[in-house]
Short mmCIF file of C-alpha atoms and ligand atoms in Angstrom, two decimals:
data_model
loop_
_atom_site.label_atom_id
_atom_site.label_comp_id
_atom_site.label_asym_id
_atom_site.label_seq_id
_atom_site.Cartn_x
_atom_site.Cartn_y
_atom_site.Cartn_z
CA MET A 1 -0.12 0.02 -0.44
CA LYS A 2 3.11 2.23 0.54
CA GLU A 3 4.78 2.30 -3.01
CA THR A 4 5.00 5.83 -3.78
CA ILE A 5 7.15 7.67 -5.45
CA GLN A 6 9.04 10.24 -2.50
CA ASN A 7 8.83 13.19 -4.23
CA ASN A 8 11.63 15.87 -1.53
CA ASN A 9 11.04 18.45 -3.90
CA SER A 10 7.38 19.53 -1.96
CA ASN A 11 6.80 19.82 0.69
CA PHE A 12 3.89 18.04 0.52
CA LYS A 13 2.95 14.74 2.56
CA ALA A 14 1.08 11.73 2.93
CA GLY A 15 0.92 8.76 5.20
CA TYR A 16 -2.01 6.78 7.32
CA VAL A 17 -2.71 7.60 10.60
CA ALA A 18 -4.59 5.06 12.62
CA ILE A 19 -7.44 5.74 15.26
CA ILE A 20 -6.87 3.35 18.47
CA GLY A 21 -8.56 3.35 21.62
CA LYS A 22 -10.37 1.04 23.54
CA PRO A 23 -14.15 0.90 23.25
CA ASN A 24 -16.96 4.34 23.35
CA VAL A 25 -13.84 6.40 23.40
CA GLY A 26 -15.07 8.49 20.55
CA LYS A 27 -13.03 7.22 17.80
CA SER A 28 -15.40 7.06 15.04
CA THR A 29 -16.78 10.57 16.31
CA LEU A 30 -13.38 11.06 15.77
CA LEU A 31 -13.35 10.58 12.21
CA ASN A 32 -16.42 11.45 11.38
CA THR A 33 -15.22 14.95 12.41
CA ILE A 34 -12.51 15.59 10.93
CA LEU A 35 -13.60 14.53 7.99
CA GLY A 36 -16.54 16.61 7.89
CA GLU A 37 -19.31 14.09 6.87
CA LYS A 38 -20.66 11.04 8.52
CA VAL A 39 -18.59 7.91 7.32
CA ALA A 40 -18.93 5.31 10.26
CA ILE A 41 -21.20 4.37 13.06
CA VAL A 42 -21.86 5.94 16.08
CA SER A 43 -23.31 5.43 19.83
CA SER A 44 -23.36 5.51 23.55
CA VAL A 45 -22.76 1.44 23.36
CA ALA A 46 -19.52 -0.01 23.56
CA GLY A 47 -18.44 -2.17 20.48
CA THR A 48 -20.04 0.35 17.74
CA THR A 49 -17.57 -0.15 15.02
CA ARG A 50 -17.75 -3.97 13.42
CA PHE A 51 -15.76 -2.57 10.06
CA SER A 52 -12.64 -0.84 9.97
CA ILE A 53 -13.58 2.52 7.83
CA THR A 54 -11.42 4.67 6.03
CA GLY A 55 -12.09 8.50 5.68
CA ILE A 56 -9.26 10.43 2.98
CA LYS A 57 -8.99 13.93 4.56
CA ASN A 58 -7.50 16.29 1.66
CA LEU A 59 -5.13 20.01 3.30
CA PRO A 60 -3.85 22.26 0.74
CA ASN A 61 -0.06 20.91 2.10
CA ALA A 62 -1.10 17.29 2.97
CA GLN A 63 -2.55 13.77 2.11
CA ILE A 64 -4.39 11.79 6.19
CA ILE A 65 -5.79 8.24 5.44
CA PHE A 66 -7.30 7.71 8.80
CA PHE A 67 -8.01 4.28 9.82
CA ASP A 68 -11.53 3.98 12.93
CA THR A 69 -10.44 0.46 14.40
CA PRO A 70 -12.58 -1.56 16.14
CA GLY A 71 -11.53 -1.22 19.91
CA ILE A 72 -10.81 -4.96 19.86
CA TYR A 73 -8.02 -6.33 21.81
CA GLU A 74 -9.57 -9.82 23.24
CA PRO A 75 -11.55 -11.16 20.63
CA LYS A 76 -13.49 -13.56 22.59
CA ASN A 77 -15.10 -14.98 19.48
CA GLU A 78 -14.76 -15.24 15.35
CA LEU A 79 -15.95 -12.50 14.71
CA GLU A 80 -13.64 -10.76 17.07
CA LYS A 81 -10.92 -11.82 16.09
CA ARG A 82 -11.63 -10.84 12.28
CA MET A 83 -12.57 -7.33 13.85
CA TYR A 84 -9.28 -7.85 16.01
CA SER A 85 -7.59 -8.53 12.91
CA TYR A 86 -8.33 -5.21 11.32
CA ALA A 87 -7.20 -2.50 13.73
CA TYR A 88 -3.76 -5.41 14.87
CA ASN A 89 -3.34 -4.65 10.43
CA SER A 90 -4.05 -0.71 10.64
CA ILE A 91 -1.29 -0.50 13.20
CA LEU A 92 1.35 -1.43 10.96
CA ASP A 93 0.13 -0.12 8.32
CA ALA A 94 0.37 3.33 10.28
CA ASP A 95 2.65 6.48 9.98
CA VAL A 96 0.87 8.09 12.92
CA ILE A 97 -0.99 6.10 15.73
CA LEU A 98 -3.70 8.08 17.99
CA PHE A 99 -4.52 6.27 20.63
CA LEU A 100 -7.47 7.63 22.10
CA ILE A 101 -8.37 7.75 26.37
CA ASN A 102 -11.20 9.62 27.95
CA ALA A 103 -9.91 12.55 29.44
CA LYS A 104 -12.16 12.50 32.44
CA GLU A 105 -11.32 9.03 33.44
CA GLY A 106 -7.29 9.03 32.61
CA PHE A 107 -5.69 6.38 32.15
CA ILE A 108 -7.75 3.36 33.45
CA GLU A 109 -7.04 -0.26 33.09
CA TYR A 110 -8.25 -1.55 29.80
CA ASP A 111 -6.08 1.63 28.38
CA TYR A 112 -3.05 -0.12 29.63
CA LYS A 113 -3.90 -3.31 28.67
CA ILE A 114 -4.04 -1.71 24.65
CA LEU A 115 -0.97 -0.14 25.49
CA ASN A 116 0.83 -3.72 26.52
CA LYS A 117 -1.28 -4.79 23.47
CA PHE A 118 0.35 -2.34 21.11
CA ARG A 119 3.88 -3.45 22.65
CA GLU A 120 3.47 -6.50 21.68
CA ILE A 121 2.15 -6.28 18.19
CA LEU A 122 4.83 -4.45 17.34
CA ASN A 123 7.54 -6.19 19.19
CA GLU A 124 6.27 -9.23 17.04
CA ASN A 125 6.92 -7.68 14.29
CA LYS A 126 9.79 -6.35 14.61
CA ILE A 127 9.18 -2.77 15.50
CA GLU A 128 10.76 -0.65 17.40
CA PHE A 129 8.64 0.79 20.13
CA GLU A 130 10.23 4.39 20.19
CA LYS A 131 10.24 4.65 16.66
CA VAL A 132 6.95 4.43 16.79
CA ASN A 133 4.66 8.06 16.65
CA LEU A 134 2.33 7.61 19.31
CA LEU A 135 0.17 11.00 20.41
CA CYS A 136 -2.26 10.58 22.99
CA ILE A 137 -4.96 11.87 22.39
CA LEU A 138 -7.53 13.22 25.41
CA ASN A 139 -11.39 12.95 24.36
CA LYS A 140 -13.96 14.20 25.79
CA ILE A 141 -12.62 17.11 27.33
CA ASP A 142 -16.26 18.74 27.08
CA LEU A 143 -16.95 16.68 30.01
CA ILE A 144 -14.48 18.38 32.29
CA LYS A 145 -15.30 22.23 33.66
CA ASN A 146 -12.25 23.09 34.89
CA THR A 147 -9.07 23.84 32.20
CA LEU A 148 -6.52 23.40 35.36
CA GLU A 149 -7.49 19.89 35.59
CA ILE A 150 -7.13 19.36 31.94
CA GLU A 151 -3.92 20.74 31.97
CA GLU A 152 -2.57 18.60 35.25
CA LYS A 153 -3.93 15.62 33.26
CA ILE A 154 -1.51 16.27 30.71
CA LYS A 155 1.53 16.67 33.18
CA ASN A 156 0.85 13.69 34.36
CA ILE A 157 0.81 11.23 31.55
CA LYS A 158 3.80 12.91 30.44
CA ASN A 159 5.32 11.88 33.26
CA GLU A 160 4.34 8.78 33.34
CA PHE A 161 4.86 7.58 29.24
CA PRO A 162 7.43 9.75 28.31
CA PHE A 163 7.52 8.07 25.08
CA PHE A 164 3.68 10.18 23.40
CA LYS A 165 5.22 12.32 21.24
CA GLU A 166 2.21 14.02 22.10
CA ILE A 167 -0.63 14.92 24.37
CA ILE A 168 -2.90 16.73 23.36
CA PRO A 169 -6.97 17.15 24.40
CA ILE A 170 -9.86 17.52 22.15
CA SER A 171 -13.68 16.96 21.99
CA ALA A 172 -14.59 14.91 19.28
CA LEU A 173 -17.83 16.07 19.81
CA ASN A 174 -17.53 19.98 19.98
CA ASN A 175 -14.66 20.09 16.95
CA THR A 176 -12.06 21.28 19.81
CA ASN A 177 -8.58 21.63 18.86
CA ILE A 178 -8.89 19.79 15.83
CA ASP A 179 -6.68 22.00 13.13
CA LEU A 180 -3.95 21.59 16.00
CA LEU A 181 -4.83 18.14 16.14
CA LEU A 182 -3.77 17.90 12.04
CA GLU A 183 -1.32 19.99 12.57
CA LYS A 184 0.26 17.78 14.78
CA ILE A 185 -0.09 14.66 12.83
CA ILE A 186 1.13 15.98 9.46
CA LYS A 187 4.07 16.81 11.52
CA TYR A 188 5.06 13.36 11.74
CA LEU A 189 4.12 12.59 8.91
CA PRO A 190 6.29 11.17 5.95
CA TYR A 191 7.19 13.82 2.71
CA ASN A 192 5.23 12.35 -0.10
CA GLN A 193 3.69 12.69 -3.44
CA LYS A 194 -0.88 12.93 -2.74
CA LEU A 195 -1.24 8.80 -1.67
CA PHE A 196 -5.07 8.47 -3.89
CA GLU A 197 -7.09 10.95 -6.51
CA ASP A 198 -10.29 9.02 -5.49
CA GLU A 199 -11.64 10.17 -2.26
CA GLU A 200 -14.37 6.80 -2.81
CA ALA A 201 -11.22 5.22 -2.75
CA PHE A 202 -12.06 3.47 0.73
CA LYS A 203 -15.70 3.88 1.15
CA LEU A 204 -17.32 0.57 2.11
CA PRO A 205 -19.76 -0.98 -0.85
CA LEU A 206 -23.60 -0.06 -0.84
CA LYS A 207 -24.65 -2.68 0.79
CA LEU A 208 -22.49 -2.33 4.03
CA GLN A 209 -23.12 0.76 3.95
CA ILE A 210 -26.99 0.70 4.43
CA SER A 211 -26.30 -2.50 6.84
CA GLU A 212 -24.29 -0.23 9.00
CA ILE A 213 -26.95 2.67 8.76
CA ILE A 214 -29.39 0.59 10.16
CA ARG A 215 -27.07 -1.22 12.53
CA GLU A 216 -26.67 1.88 13.88
CA LYS A 217 -30.77 2.98 14.51
CA ILE A 218 -30.44 -0.33 15.92
CA PHE A 219 -27.12 0.58 18.78
CA GLN A 220 -29.92 3.79 18.66
CA ASN A 221 -33.20 2.57 19.55
CA VAL A 222 -32.52 -1.04 21.39
CA TYR A 223 -31.48 -1.42 25.05
CA GLN A 224 -27.21 -2.43 25.98
CA GLU A 225 -26.74 -5.90 25.51
CA VAL A 226 -28.82 -6.43 22.46
CA PRO A 227 -27.36 -4.97 19.44
CA LYS A 228 -24.27 -6.80 20.08
CA SER A 229 -25.23 -10.11 19.01
CA THR A 230 -26.98 -8.39 16.01
CA ALA A 231 -25.89 -8.12 12.28
CA VAL A 232 -28.32 -6.81 9.09
CA VAL A 233 -27.74 -8.45 5.96
CA ILE A 234 -29.45 -7.02 2.68
CA GLU A 235 -30.81 -9.13 0.46
CA GLU A 236 -31.80 -7.06 -2.32
CA ILE A 237 -31.66 -3.84 -3.69
CA ARG A 238 -33.97 -2.96 -6.88
CA PRO A 239 -35.65 -0.39 -8.45
CA GLY A 240 -39.56 -0.41 -7.53
CA ASP A 241 -41.96 -2.38 -9.61
CA VAL A 242 -44.19 0.54 -10.03
CA ASP A 243 -42.08 3.13 -9.39
CA LYS A 244 -39.13 2.51 -11.15
CA ASN A 245 -37.68 6.02 -9.56
CA LYS A 246 -38.57 4.65 -5.54
CA ILE A 247 -35.66 2.04 -4.65
CA ILE A 248 -37.08 -1.31 -2.84
CA ILE A 249 -33.88 -2.16 -0.08
CA GLU A 250 -34.70 -5.75 1.50
CA ALA A 251 -32.64 -6.34 4.66
CA TYR A 252 -33.44 -8.36 7.58
CA ILE A 253 -31.53 -7.71 10.78
CA ILE A 254 -30.11 -11.80 12.75
CA VAL A 255 -30.77 -12.03 16.05
CA GLU A 256 -28.59 -14.30 18.54
CA LYS A 257 -31.82 -15.48 20.85
CA GLU A 258 -35.14 -15.47 20.48
CA ASN A 259 -36.23 -12.77 23.24
CA HIS A 260 -33.69 -10.06 21.09
CA LYS A 261 -36.19 -10.82 18.41
CA ALA A 262 -38.69 -9.93 21.00
CA ILE A 263 -37.01 -6.74 21.90
CA ILE A 264 -35.66 -5.25 19.06
CA ILE A 265 -40.21 -5.61 17.37
CA GLY A 266 -41.44 -4.16 20.21
CA GLU A 267 -44.65 -3.37 21.44
CA ASN A 268 -46.85 -4.05 18.58
CA GLY A 269 -43.82 -3.43 16.19
CA LYS A 270 -42.96 -0.24 16.92
CA LYS A 271 -39.36 -0.64 17.35
CA LEU A 272 -38.81 -2.18 14.65
CA LYS A 273 -40.94 0.71 12.75
CA LEU A 274 -39.00 3.03 14.26
CA ILE A 275 -35.76 1.68 13.46
CA GLY A 276 -36.15 1.25 9.92
CA THR A 277 -38.38 4.68 9.81
CA GLN A 278 -34.50 6.23 10.78
CA ALA A 279 -33.15 4.12 8.74
CA ARG A 280 -34.32 4.43 5.24
CA ILE A 281 -34.98 8.18 5.72
CA GLU A 282 -31.03 8.27 6.41
CA ILE A 283 -30.15 5.49 3.68
CA GLU A 284 -32.43 8.33 1.12
CA LYS A 285 -30.07 10.87 1.63
CA LEU A 286 -26.70 8.20 0.89
CA LEU A 287 -28.76 7.71 -3.01
CA ASN A 288 -30.40 10.37 -3.23
CA LYS A 289 -33.76 8.68 -4.08
CA PRO A 290 -36.79 7.72 -2.29
CA VAL A 291 -36.62 4.45 -0.34
CA PHE A 292 -39.09 1.23 0.59
CA LEU A 293 -37.03 -0.45 3.23
CA SER A 294 -38.63 -3.93 4.24
CA LEU A 295 -37.25 -4.97 7.43
CA HIS A 296 -37.26 -8.36 9.30
CA VAL A 297 -35.86 -10.13 11.61
CA LYS A 298 -34.49 -13.63 11.93
CA LEU A 299 -32.77 -15.48 14.65
CA LYS A 300 -29.96 -18.12 14.00
CA GLU A 301 -27.89 -18.80 16.56
CA LYS A 302 -23.73 -18.77 17.25
CA TRP A 303 -24.08 -16.62 14.34
CA THR A 304 -20.26 -14.65 15.87
CA LYS A 305 -19.41 -17.79 15.23
CA LYS A 306 -20.34 -18.91 12.14
CA THR A 307 -16.92 -18.75 10.29
CA ASP A 308 -19.99 -19.19 6.58
CA PHE A 309 -22.08 -16.59 8.38
CA LEU A 310 -19.33 -13.48 8.86
CA SER A 311 -17.50 -14.38 5.60
CA GLN A 312 -20.82 -13.81 3.86
CA LEU A 313 -21.75 -10.45 5.65
CA GLY A 314 -18.44 -9.03 4.48
CA PHE A 315 -15.81 -10.14 7.07
N1 GTP B 401 -19.11 14.35 24.97
C1 GTP B 401 -18.53 13.68 24.50
N2 GTP B 401 -19.13 12.97 24.17
C2 GTP B 401 -18.50 12.58 23.06
C3 GTP B 401 -17.57 12.72 22.64
N3 GTP B 401 -16.97 11.76 21.59
C4 GTP B 401 -17.43 11.41 21.26
N4 GTP B 401 -18.49 11.29 22.32
C5 GTP B 401 -20.06 10.08 21.98
O1 GTP B 401 -19.38 8.59 22.90
C6 GTP B 401 -19.80 7.87 22.20
C7 GTP B 401 -18.84 6.93 21.99
O2 GTP B 401 -18.94 7.37 20.44
P1 GTP B 401 -17.77 6.45 19.00
O3 GTP B 401 -17.34 7.47 18.47
O4 GTP B 401 -19.06 5.68 18.69
O5 GTP B 401 -16.92 5.65 20.16
P2 GTP B 401 -15.80 5.04 19.43
O6 GTP B 401 -14.98 4.78 20.00
O7 GTP B 401 -15.56 4.68 17.42
O8 GTP B 401 -16.86 2.86 20.18
P3 GTP B 401 -16.47 1.70 19.66
O9 GTP B 401 -16.80 1.74 18.59
O10 GTP B 401 -17.65 1.27 20.57
O11 GTP B 401 -15.45 1.11 19.88
C8 GTP B 401 -21.47 8.19 21.75
O12 GTP B 401 -22.23 8.73 22.35
C9 GTP B 401 -19.97 9.44 21.13
O13 GTP B 401 -21.86 10.84 20.97
C10 GTP B 401 -16.95 14.08 22.98
O14 GTP B 401 -16.13 15.29 22.76
N5 GTP B 401 -17.18 14.79 23.75
MG1 MG B 402 -16.35 2.68 16.41
#
C-alpha cells in the first residue's frame, strides 16, 4: 500500500493514521468530525464499530488516510477475531497512531491493556516502540469544566508515559482542537506525493453502507446487550415495480436469541418501525432517491461463531 514515489522537492506530506483506543472512547466520532461527514457509525454502546472504516482527508499541504478501528483487543469469538485483525493490520500500516483515552477517566486498566497489547504487536513484528509516532489524545474534554484539571492530567501522562510524542486534549463531539490535532499529525507524516486521487477509494460497498446505517439505528434505539448480538444482511436492492425511481431494499436483522427478536420488534412492532423509519431517512440521503425499506428480524443462533456466515457479512 505504501509504494509511492518520494518527492523531496515538495513540502507535501501524505500517510496513514490509525485511531486506536478502548470501546466507546470516541474513535468513530473523531473520524467523522475530521472528515466533516458521517462515514462511521456512532453510538453510546461500547463495541459499535465492526468494520475498519477508512477516510481520506485532503488538505492543501497533506493527504491523511485515517483508519478507524474496532476497540477490540481480547477477541472472544470468531467475529471479534476478525474485527481485531483489522485493528492489528492498521496499526502496522500506520505512520502515526492516535491513542485515544477518555480525558475525564484518565488512564484506566483497559487503556493499559491496550497499550501493552500494542507493544506486543510491535515486538512480534520487530518494530521498535520508540520509533513509532504514538500520540496520546485526551478526548471528551467538554466533560471537564476545570481547565487546570486538563493541564494536570497532561503533566501526569507526560511523566508516566514519556514515549508519547504529543499529548493533545480534544473534544471530537464539539470540534475542539481538531485543527491543532491535524497540524500535529502532519508534523509526523513522511514527505510524500498524494497517495490517492480518488476519495471514494476506501468507501464500503453500498450494501455494507446500508447495513451499517440500519445497525446504527438498532444501537441507538435498543438497550445495551441486544445490539451486540445483531447483524444486518441486505438481501436485495432493486428499482420499484411501479415507480422505477423508488428503490426497494430487503433487509434482515439477525439476532442470536429468541427474546432479542421480541425486543427489537417491540410492542406492536413499534420499535422495528422506528428503526426502519430512521434508517430509511438516512439511506434516502445516501442514495438521493426515495426508498422503501422492508425490514425483518431473523433468528440465527451463534452467528458470531459461524465462519461462513461472517464471510457472507463481509468480514
Ligand atoms: N461528551 C462527549 N462525547 C463524545 C465525544 N466523542 C464521542 N462521544 C460520544 O461517545 C460515544 C461513543 O462514541 P463512538 O465514536 O461510537 O466511540 P468508539 O470509540 O468509536 O466506540 P467503538 O466503536 O464501540 O469502539 C457516543 O455516544 C459519542 O457521541 C466527545 O468529545 N465528548
Ligand atoms: Mg467506533
